[in-house]
Amino acid sequence: MRRTPSRKRAGAGTAAVTALAALLAVPTAGTAGAAEPEQLTIDLATDTGAFHGGASGSLYGVYGDGVPSRNVLEGMHVRTVSTKAQDGPQHPGADALEMLPPFVDSGGKDVYIYMTDIYRGFPYQWPGADGPARLADFKEKIRKQVQQVLTMGDYQDSVVYVPFNEPEGNMFGTGEWSYNKISWLNDPQYFLAAWKEVYHLIKGLDPDARIAGPNTSVLYDQVKGFLQYAKSNDVVPDVMTWHELSSPAAVRTNVAKYRQMEKDVGIDPLPINVNEYGHNYHLSVPGQVVQWVSAIEESKIDADLAYWNIDGNLNDSAVEANKGNGQWWLFNAYGQMSGHTVQVTAPHPNQQYTLQGVATLDEDKKQSRAIFGGKSGDADVVFKNIDPKLFGTTVHATVQEIPWTGQVGDSPQPLRLADRKLAVGADGTVTLPMAGMNEMSAYQVILAPGGKGGTPAEPSVGWRKTYEAENATYTGSGYSKNGPEGSPSQVGKFATSGAYNVGGLRTGSDGVLGFDVEVPQDGTYDLSVFANSYNLYDLVKEQGPTNVFLRVDGKDPQELRLPLGYKWVVWGHTDTTVKLTAGKHRITLAAKDPDLGVTKGDAIIDKIDLALRDEHVTAPAIYEAEYATLSGTRPRYTDAATSGPGTVPLGKGDSATFWVHARADGESTISVDHLGGGHADLSLNGEKLDVPAVGGGKKGQDSVLVFLSGGINKITVTGASGELALDRLRVTPSHGALVPTIYQAEDGHLSGAAKVTDAYTFASGGKAVTDIGDGKANALAFDVTAARPGRHAVTIRYSNAEQAPATHYNPDPIARHADLSVNGGPARRVLFPTTFHFNNFWELTVPVTLEKGTNRLTFTAQELPDFNGDTYNQYDQRSPYAPVIDRIAVTPLTQAPPARAGRATTVTGHSSTTSSPSSSATYAPTT
């Protein structure tokens, strides 16, 4: 389960940087002697099996209900989770039976319970004078765990028991805490006997139980002997598990090796869960993880991302509670694949750190999807054997990029590089030349029939460029060039753009980091600073977020607060805008500014991204209905005058679900474009919205004002009457209709020990309320006013940096909770993930129902007992306190229905403010 700890950072840390090409791929005549580009070939005629979706698993990725949010869970299509035994003291949160219901309700399939994690430490510190005594203690704990699972009703059907974890180096290894200091790899009798005892114990209590094992750290040759013993003694596991902290190539090789073991032993093929895969260098990086995904999907197994850092963030996929980074969007794309996988031939088959991919063909939807990545530069993506009966003689191709945005950096939806109608060649092929790819990005291509010539969408990005910190000019004291960071030979280190980063901007420094940039035209540019501060480093602990000062050509100063992380070289990004004229400029980040002050803290800088904020970026985000997750229906490609290749007919009860990004909590305009024929209802995050049905008899656009949570929102359009031909959604931030009312915590009603504090300088107005909880008497209440009854969004600005003592290299932040009640009614428990420092404030939105007029919202908390209610965690892993609360904002969830029935309010004139992460690839098709 755990390997080499991340190395400690003594100074400003390290980082890395990769240059991003900015090439325009245009078909050109061949040049004599020019090398042919690499080619990724997708053969739509070679079926390799039903799409499985097994790579979207997670070890310790779910802390509890809300961390991450159900939107993030469902939208990532998480299939399996391996997690600790209920009430286990390994880590805070991730208790199996607390995360089981929200996980299953969010579409999850199986929860693998690490039964050994009922013990503290690693290796597991199981008590007893000798091996038999230790095993007896463990069996009693197993008995209790199974009995607890049996109280979970239908949810217990999703439980898989994992009795042992890495037994060869742990309970049945040679260490201090082993059974008898004899490794089962050398003498298996003790482990095999224990396996048999535990197997019968679990099945005796729960005859329908599924048991997984042996859960070794690698697929040892000795697993074959385990299978022989298990068959002979009728204790064959229901699921075969091991760990692949190796490479994607090893996944394919070892799955084939294991399948041969099964044949040799004479047992039927078992489901496989490789319940740890990947390293720090890979996780969060779409271009790295897609290589693992391709191997796992090809092998038709389940697999869980490894747990190297903090739990509850889906292994560096989730940001805050409700946001996703680039890795999240990769799995969102992967999870929306359907039908059957088809043969993908990579230019370097089964070789890590090269271009790899996975592709599907869904004949019912008449769509092919491919995701690929792992290479910088140029390559051709070739679809061959395109069936004219499915696609016709033309195809509509949508090409997207999923950039790397760091471990703790929020990402918008994938960038649309191109959307075009292409003729299929006489040989049944279409070639997409990809130019300027970034090895840290993943890419998606969706092919659909060309249809009747739907209008292609414009790219969602314009000019953009990256500038590496190690190539910038540094003046003043304290400079350090850190790296190289993660690499194929150093997979335990974190990935960094270009492998290097720069330190020096810290307390007491006079350093200035200058980037010489050149832009093509006058305009406003999105500027994204990729940076990191280690939250527990001495200089950072004083203030929290490290502040630095931005100037353009020595003018227009801005103060930026840089992202915190749980370790050094954990990247996020701070975003702003700058106005630039065409030509050259110097952008500086400084530790001192004559007008604004001085830096407090210590930061490392990876790179800056610049992107022209033109009509490509400011246009509403487009979500095509034919690419949505569909239920009860399939796309139609025969309608004329559509956006994209087609529409989706929604009869009564049919639905289309979209995963919509919002940069921040607040009002957005959802425009529903349709061709008429019926009406449909809208739901947001599982709740039907109190707005009139959209649609009508003729083609039109219905716009609805809704409050979107920052990050991931689930919007579902469900047929209500007739058959609505749904074309697309367009989403843009707006303002002025759903106006929030702000309530400062210090103005609320405090009781008991809850008190106002001015210790946190980044609280709005410099004040917040702390010590809420440790009993219901210590509370904070707000009297809020609603203009009308109904659903409202309560956005809580909070901080939480509580962290439990750890026995290992995993940081152990605690997700505090608050019990929120409205007008004295039943409390709703809300989890708040760590913000990495009590002076670092985030926002989290909770929907509530308010009465017209004055309502009282009350926040309390108290320490939660263990599952049976008779004991409490003894390692301070369950906090009795709510987070520090700065303020709340109360906003209607939707605009009040208009007086005239049957139509939604139409709103126009709003422009998007979503920025586009920089990283470049463009494409131009040929046939």
PDB file of N, CA and C in Angstrom, residues 511-569:
ATOM      1  N   GLY A 511      13.593  39.791  -4.246  1.00  0.00           N
ATOM      2  CA  GLY A 511      13.656  39.150  -5.560  1.00  0.00           C
ATOM      3  C   GLY A 511      12.573  39.618  -6.508  1.00  0.00           C
ATOM      4  N   VAL A 512      12.920  39.633  -7.789  1.00  0.00           N
ATOM      5  CA  VAL A 512      11.988  39.955  -8.865  1.00  0.00           C
ATOM      6  C   VAL A 512      12.191  38.932  -9.976  1.00  0.00           C
ATOM      7  N   LEU A 513      11.124  38.257 -10.364  1.00  0.00           N
ATOM      8  CA  LEU A 513      11.157  37.276 -11.449  1.00  0.00           C
ATOM      9  C   LEU A 513      10.490  37.911 -12.657  1.00  0.00           C
ATOM     10  N   GLY A 514      11.283  38.127 -13.716  1.00  0.00           N
ATOM     11  CA  GLY A 514      10.782  38.843 -14.877  1.00  0.00           C
ATOM     12  C   GLY A 514      10.608  37.961 -16.098  1.00  0.00           C
ATOM     13  N   PHE A 515       9.411  37.969 -16.688  1.00  0.00           N
ATOM     14  CA  PHE A 515       9.103  37.195 -17.884  1.00  0.00           C
ATOM     15  C   PHE A 515       9.009  38.156 -19.065  1.00  0.00           C
ATOM     16  N   ASP A 516       9.807  37.934 -20.080  1.00  0.00           N
ATOM     17  CA  ASP A 516       9.732  38.734 -21.303  1.00  0.00           C
ATOM     18  C   ASP A 516       8.760  38.050 -22.258  1.00  0.00           C
ATOM     19  N   VAL A 517       7.650  38.735 -22.540  1.00  0.00           N
ATOM     20  CA  VAL A 517       6.589  38.149 -23.341  1.00  0.00           C
ATOM     21  C   VAL A 517       6.367  38.998 -24.584  1.00  0.00           C
ATOM     22  N   GLU A 518       5.765  38.387 -25.587  1.00  0.00           N
ATOM     23  CA  GLU A 518       5.395  39.110 -26.807  1.00  0.00           C
ATOM     24  C   GLU A 518       4.030  38.636 -27.244  1.00  0.00           C
ATOM     25  N   VAL A 519       3.103  39.561 -27.458  1.00  0.00           N
ATOM     26  CA  VAL A 519       1.730  39.208 -27.772  1.00  0.00           C
ATOM     27  C   VAL A 519       1.347  39.784 -29.126  1.00  0.00           C
ATOM     28  N   PRO A 520       0.367  39.170 -29.800  1.00  0.00           N
ATOM     29  CA  PRO A 520       0.096  39.532 -31.200  1.00  0.00           C
ATOM     30  C   PRO A 520      -0.775  40.757 -31.393  1.00  0.00           C
ATOM     31  N   GLN A 521      -1.547  41.162 -30.385  1.00  0.00           N
ATOM     32  CA  GLN A 521      -2.472  42.271 -30.604  1.00  0.00           C
ATOM     33  C   GLN A 521      -2.837  42.921 -29.282  1.00  0.00           C
ATOM     34  N   ASP A 522      -3.391  44.123 -29.373  1.00  0.00           N
ATOM     35  CA  ASP A 522      -3.891  44.808 -28.191  1.00  0.00           C
ATOM     36  C   ASP A 522      -5.067  44.016 -27.628  1.00  0.00           C
ATOM     37  N   GLY A 523      -5.157  43.995 -26.313  1.00  0.00           N
ATOM     38  CA  GLY A 523      -6.311  43.322 -25.740  1.00  0.00           C
ATOM     39  C   GLY A 523      -6.105  42.944 -24.293  1.00  0.00           C
ATOM     40  N   THR A 524      -7.120  42.298 -23.748  1.00  0.00           N
ATOM     41  CA  THR A 524      -7.065  41.748 -22.407  1.00  0.00           C
ATOM     42  C   THR A 524      -6.589  40.307 -22.494  1.00  0.00           C
ATOM     43  N   TYR A 525      -5.680  39.946 -21.611  1.00  0.00           N
ATOM     44  CA  TYR A 525      -5.112  38.600 -21.612  1.00  0.00           C
ATOM     45  C   TYR A 525      -5.337  37.946 -20.255  1.00  0.00           C
ATOM     46  N   ASP A 526      -5.747  36.670 -20.298  1.00  0.00           N
ATOM     47  CA  ASP A 526      -5.791  35.865 -19.077  1.00  0.00           C
ATOM     48  C   ASP A 526      -4.366  35.479 -18.712  1.00  0.00           C
ATOM     49  N   LEU A 527      -3.997  35.696 -17.472  1.00  0.00           N
ATOM     50  CA  LEU A 527      -2.668  35.349 -16.971  1.00  0.00           C
ATOM     51  C   LEU A 527      -2.836  34.358 -15.847  1.00  0.00           C
ATOM     52  N   SER A 528      -2.209  33.198 -15.981  1.00  0.00           N
ATOM     53  CA  SER A 528      -2.284  32.149 -14.974  1.00  0.00           C
ATOM     54  C   SER A 528      -0.880  31.861 -14.465  1.00  0.00           C
ATOM     55  N   VAL A 529      -0.682  32.025 -13.154  1.00  0.00           N
ATOM     56  CA  VAL A 529       0.608  31.784 -12.515  1.00  0.00           C
ATOM     57  C   VAL A 529       0.562  30.426 -11.831  1.00  0.00           C
ATOM     58  N   PHE A 530       1.359  29.474 -12.325  1.00  0.00           N
ATOM     59  CA  PHE A 530       1.446  28.152 -11.689  1.00  0.00           C
ATOM     60  C   PHE A 530       2.474  28.241 -10.569  1.00  0.00           C
ATOM     61  N   ALA A 531       2.035  27.955  -9.352  1.00  0.00           N
ATOM     62  CA  ALA A 531       2.881  28.182  -8.185  1.00  0.00           C
ATOM     63  C   ALA A 531       2.500  27.220  -7.082  1.00  0.00           C
ATOM     64  N   ASN A 532       3.295  27.250  -6.001  1.00  0.00           N
ATOM     65  CA  ASN A 532       3.068  26.370  -4.860  1.00  0.00           C
ATOM     66  C   ASN A 532       3.756  26.932  -3.631  1.00  0.00           C
ATOM     67  N   SER A 533       3.083  26.806  -2.493  1.00  0.00           N
ATOM     68  CA  SER A 533       3.683  27.007  -1.179  1.00  0.00           C
ATOM     69  C   SER A 533       3.303  25.800  -0.324  1.00  0.00           C
ATOM     70  N   TYR A 534       4.271  25.266   0.392  1.00  0.00           N
ATOM     71  CA  TYR A 534       4.007  24.123   1.267  1.00  0.00           C
ATOM     72  C   TYR A 534       3.375  24.633   2.556  1.00  0.00           C
ATOM     73  N   ASN A 535       2.178  24.179   2.852  1.00  0.00           N
ATOM     74  CA  ASN A 535       1.388  24.785   3.924  1.00  0.00           C
ATOM     75  C   ASN A 535       2.018  24.651   5.311  1.00  0.00           C
ATOM     76  N   LEU A 536       2.885  23.654   5.537  1.00  0.00           N
ATOM     77  CA  LEU A 536       3.474  23.471   6.864  1.00  0.00           C
ATOM     78  C   LEU A 536       4.917  23.970   6.943  1.00  0.00           C
ATOM     79  N   TYR A 537       5.404  24.600   5.901  1.00  0.00           N
ATOM     80  CA  TYR A 537       6.745  25.162   5.943  1.00  0.00           C
ATOM     81  C   TYR A 537       6.738  26.399   6.844  1.00  0.00           C
ATOM     82  N   ASP A 538       7.820  26.605   7.586  1.00  0.00           N
ATOM     83  CA  ASP A 538       7.836  27.626   8.638  1.00  0.00           C
ATOM     84  C   ASP A 538       7.414  28.998   8.136  1.00  0.00           C
ATOM     85  N   LEU A 539       8.007  29.470   7.046  1.00  0.00           N
ATOM     86  CA  LEU A 539       7.686  30.807   6.574  1.00  0.00           C
ATOM     87  C   LEU A 539       6.245  30.907   6.076  1.00  0.00           C
ATOM     88  N   VAL A 540       5.689  29.793   5.638  1.00  0.00           N
ATOM     89  CA  VAL A 540       4.327  29.790   5.106  1.00  0.00           C
ATOM     90  C   VAL A 540       3.298  29.724   6.228  1.00  0.00           C
ATOM     91  N   LYS A 541       3.657  29.049   7.321  1.00  0.00           N
ATOM     92  CA  LYS A 541       2.701  28.865   8.403  1.00  0.00           C
ATOM     93  C   LYS A 541       2.226  30.186   8.996  1.00  0.00           C
ATOM     94  N   GLU A 542       3.071  31.222   8.947  1.00  0.00           N
ATOM     95  CA  GLU A 542       2.712  32.483   9.587  1.00  0.00           C
ATOM     96  C   GLU A 542       1.465  33.108   8.962  1.00  0.00           C
ATOM     97  N   GLN A 543       1.421  33.205   7.646  1.00  0.00           N
ATOM     98  CA  GLN A 543       0.324  33.908   6.987  1.00  0.00           C
ATOM     99  C   GLN A 543      -0.610  32.988   6.224  1.00  0.00           C
ATOM    100  N   GLY A 544      -0.094  31.884   5.717  1.00  0.00           N
ATOM    101  CA  GLY A 544      -0.892  31.041   4.836  1.00  0.00           C
ATOM    102  C   GLY A 544      -0.506  31.294   3.399  1.00  0.00           C
ATOM    103  N   PRO A 545      -1.431  31.719   2.551  1.00  0.00           N
ATOM    104  CA  PRO A 545      -1.087  31.964   1.149  1.00  0.00           C
ATOM    105  C   PRO A 545       0.041  32.987   1.023  1.00  0.00           C
ATOM    106  N   THR A 546       1.046  32.668   0.237  1.00  0.00           N
ATOM    107  CA  THR A 546       2.144  33.598  -0.007  1.00  0.00           C
ATOM    108  C   THR A 546       1.680  34.663  -0.994  1.00  0.00           C
ATOM    109  N   ASN A 547       1.868  35.920  -0.638  1.00  0.00           N
ATOM    110  CA  ASN A 547       1.477  37.011  -1.521  1.00  0.00           C
ATOM    111  C   ASN A 547       2.689  37.517  -2.306  1.00  0.00           C
ATOM    112  N   VAL A 548       2.502  37.758  -3.595  1.00  0.00           N
ATOM    113  CA  VAL A 548       3.535  38.364  -4.433  1.00  0.00           C
ATOM    114  C   VAL A 548       2.885  39.474  -5.244  1.00  0.00           C
ATOM    115  N   PHE A 549       3.714  40.240  -5.950  1.00  0.00           N
ATOM    116  CA  PHE A 549       3.222  41.449  -6.597  1.00  0.00           C
ATOM    117  C   PHE A 549       3.528  41.418  -8.089  1.00  0.00           C
ATOM    118  N   LEU A 550       2.492  41.611  -8.858  1.00  0.00           N
ATOM    119  CA  LEU A 550       2.554  41.547 -10.315  1.00  0.00           C
ATOM    120  C   LEU A 550       2.546  42.957 -10.889  1.00  0.00           C
ATOM    121  N   ARG A 551       3.443  43.195 -11.851  1.00  0.00           N
ATOM    122  CA  ARG A 551       3.418  44.433 -12.637  1.00  0.00           C
ATOM    123  C   ARG A 551       3.660  44.097 -14.112  1.00  0.00           C
ATOM    124  N   VAL A 552       3.147  44.952 -14.963  1.00  0.00           N
ATOM    125  CA  VAL A 552       3.396  44.869 -16.402  1.00  0.00           C
ATOM    126  C   VAL A 552       4.180  46.109 -16.794  1.00  0.00           C
ATOM    127  N   ASP A 553       5.406  45.902 -17.258  1.00  0.00           N
ATOM    128  CA  ASP A 553       6.291  47.009 -17.635  1.00  0.00           C
ATOM    129  C   ASP A 553       6.430  48.026 -16.501  1.00  0.00           C
ATOM    130  N   GLY A 554       6.453  47.494 -15.276  1.00  0.00           N
ATOM    131  CA  GLY A 554       6.644  48.347 -14.119  1.00  0.00           C
ATOM    132  C   GLY A 554       5.415  49.112 -13.669  1.00  0.00           C
ATOM    133  N   LYS A 555       4.259  48.827 -14.271  1.00  0.00           N
ATOM    134  CA  LYS A 555       3.043  49.588 -13.971  1.00  0.00           C
ATOM    135  C   LYS A 555       1.925  48.652 -13.521  1.00  0.00           C
ATOM    136  N   ASP A 556       0.815  49.273 -13.144  1.00  0.00           N
ATOM    137  CA  ASP A 556      -0.431  48.558 -12.833  1.00  0.00           C
ATOM    138  C   ASP A 556      -0.213  47.421 -11.831  1.00  0.00           C
ATOM    139  N   PRO A 557       0.221  47.732 -10.605  1.00  0.00           N
ATOM    140  CA  PRO A 557       0.517  46.661  -9.653  1.00  0.00           C
ATOM    141  C   PRO A 557      -0.735  45.904  -9.215  1.00  0.00           C
ATOM    142  N   GLN A 558      -0.560  44.605  -9.046  1.00  0.00           N
ATOM    143  CA  GLN A 558      -1.591  43.732  -8.480  1.00  0.00           C
ATOM    144  C   GLN A 558      -0.942  42.855  -7.414  1.00  0.00           C
ATOM    145  N   GLU A 559      -1.677  42.580  -6.353  1.00  0.00           N
ATOM    146  CA  GLU A 559      -1.220  41.616  -5.358  1.00  0.00           C
ATOM    147  C   GLU A 559      -1.896  40.281  -5.623  1.00  0.00           C
ATOM    148  N   LEU A 560      -1.107  39.229  -5.738  1.00  0.00           N
ATOM    149  CA  LEU A 560      -1.619  37.883  -5.983  1.00  0.00           C
ATOM    150  C   LEU A 560      -1.342  36.997  -4.773  1.00  0.00           C
ATOM    151  N   ARG A 561      -2.300  36.160  -4.433  1.00  0.00           N
ATOM    152  CA  ARG A 561      -2.093  35.151  -3.401  1.00  0.00           C
ATOM    153  C   ARG A 561      -1.936  33.804  -4.094  1.00  0.00           C
ATOM    154  N   LEU A 562      -0.810  33.160  -3.827  1.00  0.00           N
ATOM    155  CA  LEU A 562      -0.456  31.945  -4.558  1.00  0.00           C
ATOM    156  C   LEU A 562      -0.996  30.707  -3.853  1.00  0.00           C
ATOM    157  N   PRO A 563      -1.185  29.624  -4.609  1.00  0.00           N
ATOM    158  CA  PRO A 563      -1.837  28.439  -4.045  1.00  0.00           C
ATOM    159  C   PRO A 563      -0.983  27.735  -2.990  1.00  0.00           C
ATOM    160  N   LEU A 564      -1.665  27.200  -1.989  1.00  0.00           N
ATOM    161  CA  LEU A 564      -1.053  26.328  -0.991  1.00  0.00           C
ATOM    162  C   LEU A 564      -1.197  24.882  -1.436  1.00  0.00           C
ATOM    163  N   GLY A 565      -0.276  24.040  -0.982  1.00  0.00           N
ATOM    164  CA  GLY A 565      -0.372  22.615  -1.235  1.00  0.00           C
ATOM    165  C   GLY A 565       0.041  21.826  -0.014  1.00  0.00           C
ATOM    166  N   TYR A 566      -0.201  20.525  -0.041  1.00  0.00           N
ATOM    167  CA  TYR A 566       0.073  19.652   1.098  1.00  0.00           C
ATOM    168  C   TYR A 566       1.538  19.237   1.171  1.00  0.00           C
ATOM    169  N   LYS A 567       2.308  19.525   0.109  1.00  0.00           N
ATOM    170  CA  LYS A 567       3.751  19.287   0.071  1.00  0.00           C
ATOM    171  C   LYS A 567       4.339  20.314  -0.896  1.00  0.00           C
ATOM    172  N   TRP A 568       5.661  20.395  -0.951  1.00  0.00           N
ATOM    173  CA  TRP A 568       6.290  21.181  -2.003  1.00  0.00           C
ATOM    174  C   TRP A 568       6.024  20.530  -3.364  1.00  0.00           C
ATOM    175  N   VAL A 569       6.030  21.342  -4.385  1.00  0.00           N
ATOM    176  CA  VAL A 569       5.898  20.921  -5.790  1.00  0.00           C
ATOM    177  C   VAL A 569       4.505  20.352  -6.071  1.00  0.00           C
TER     178      VAL A 569
END
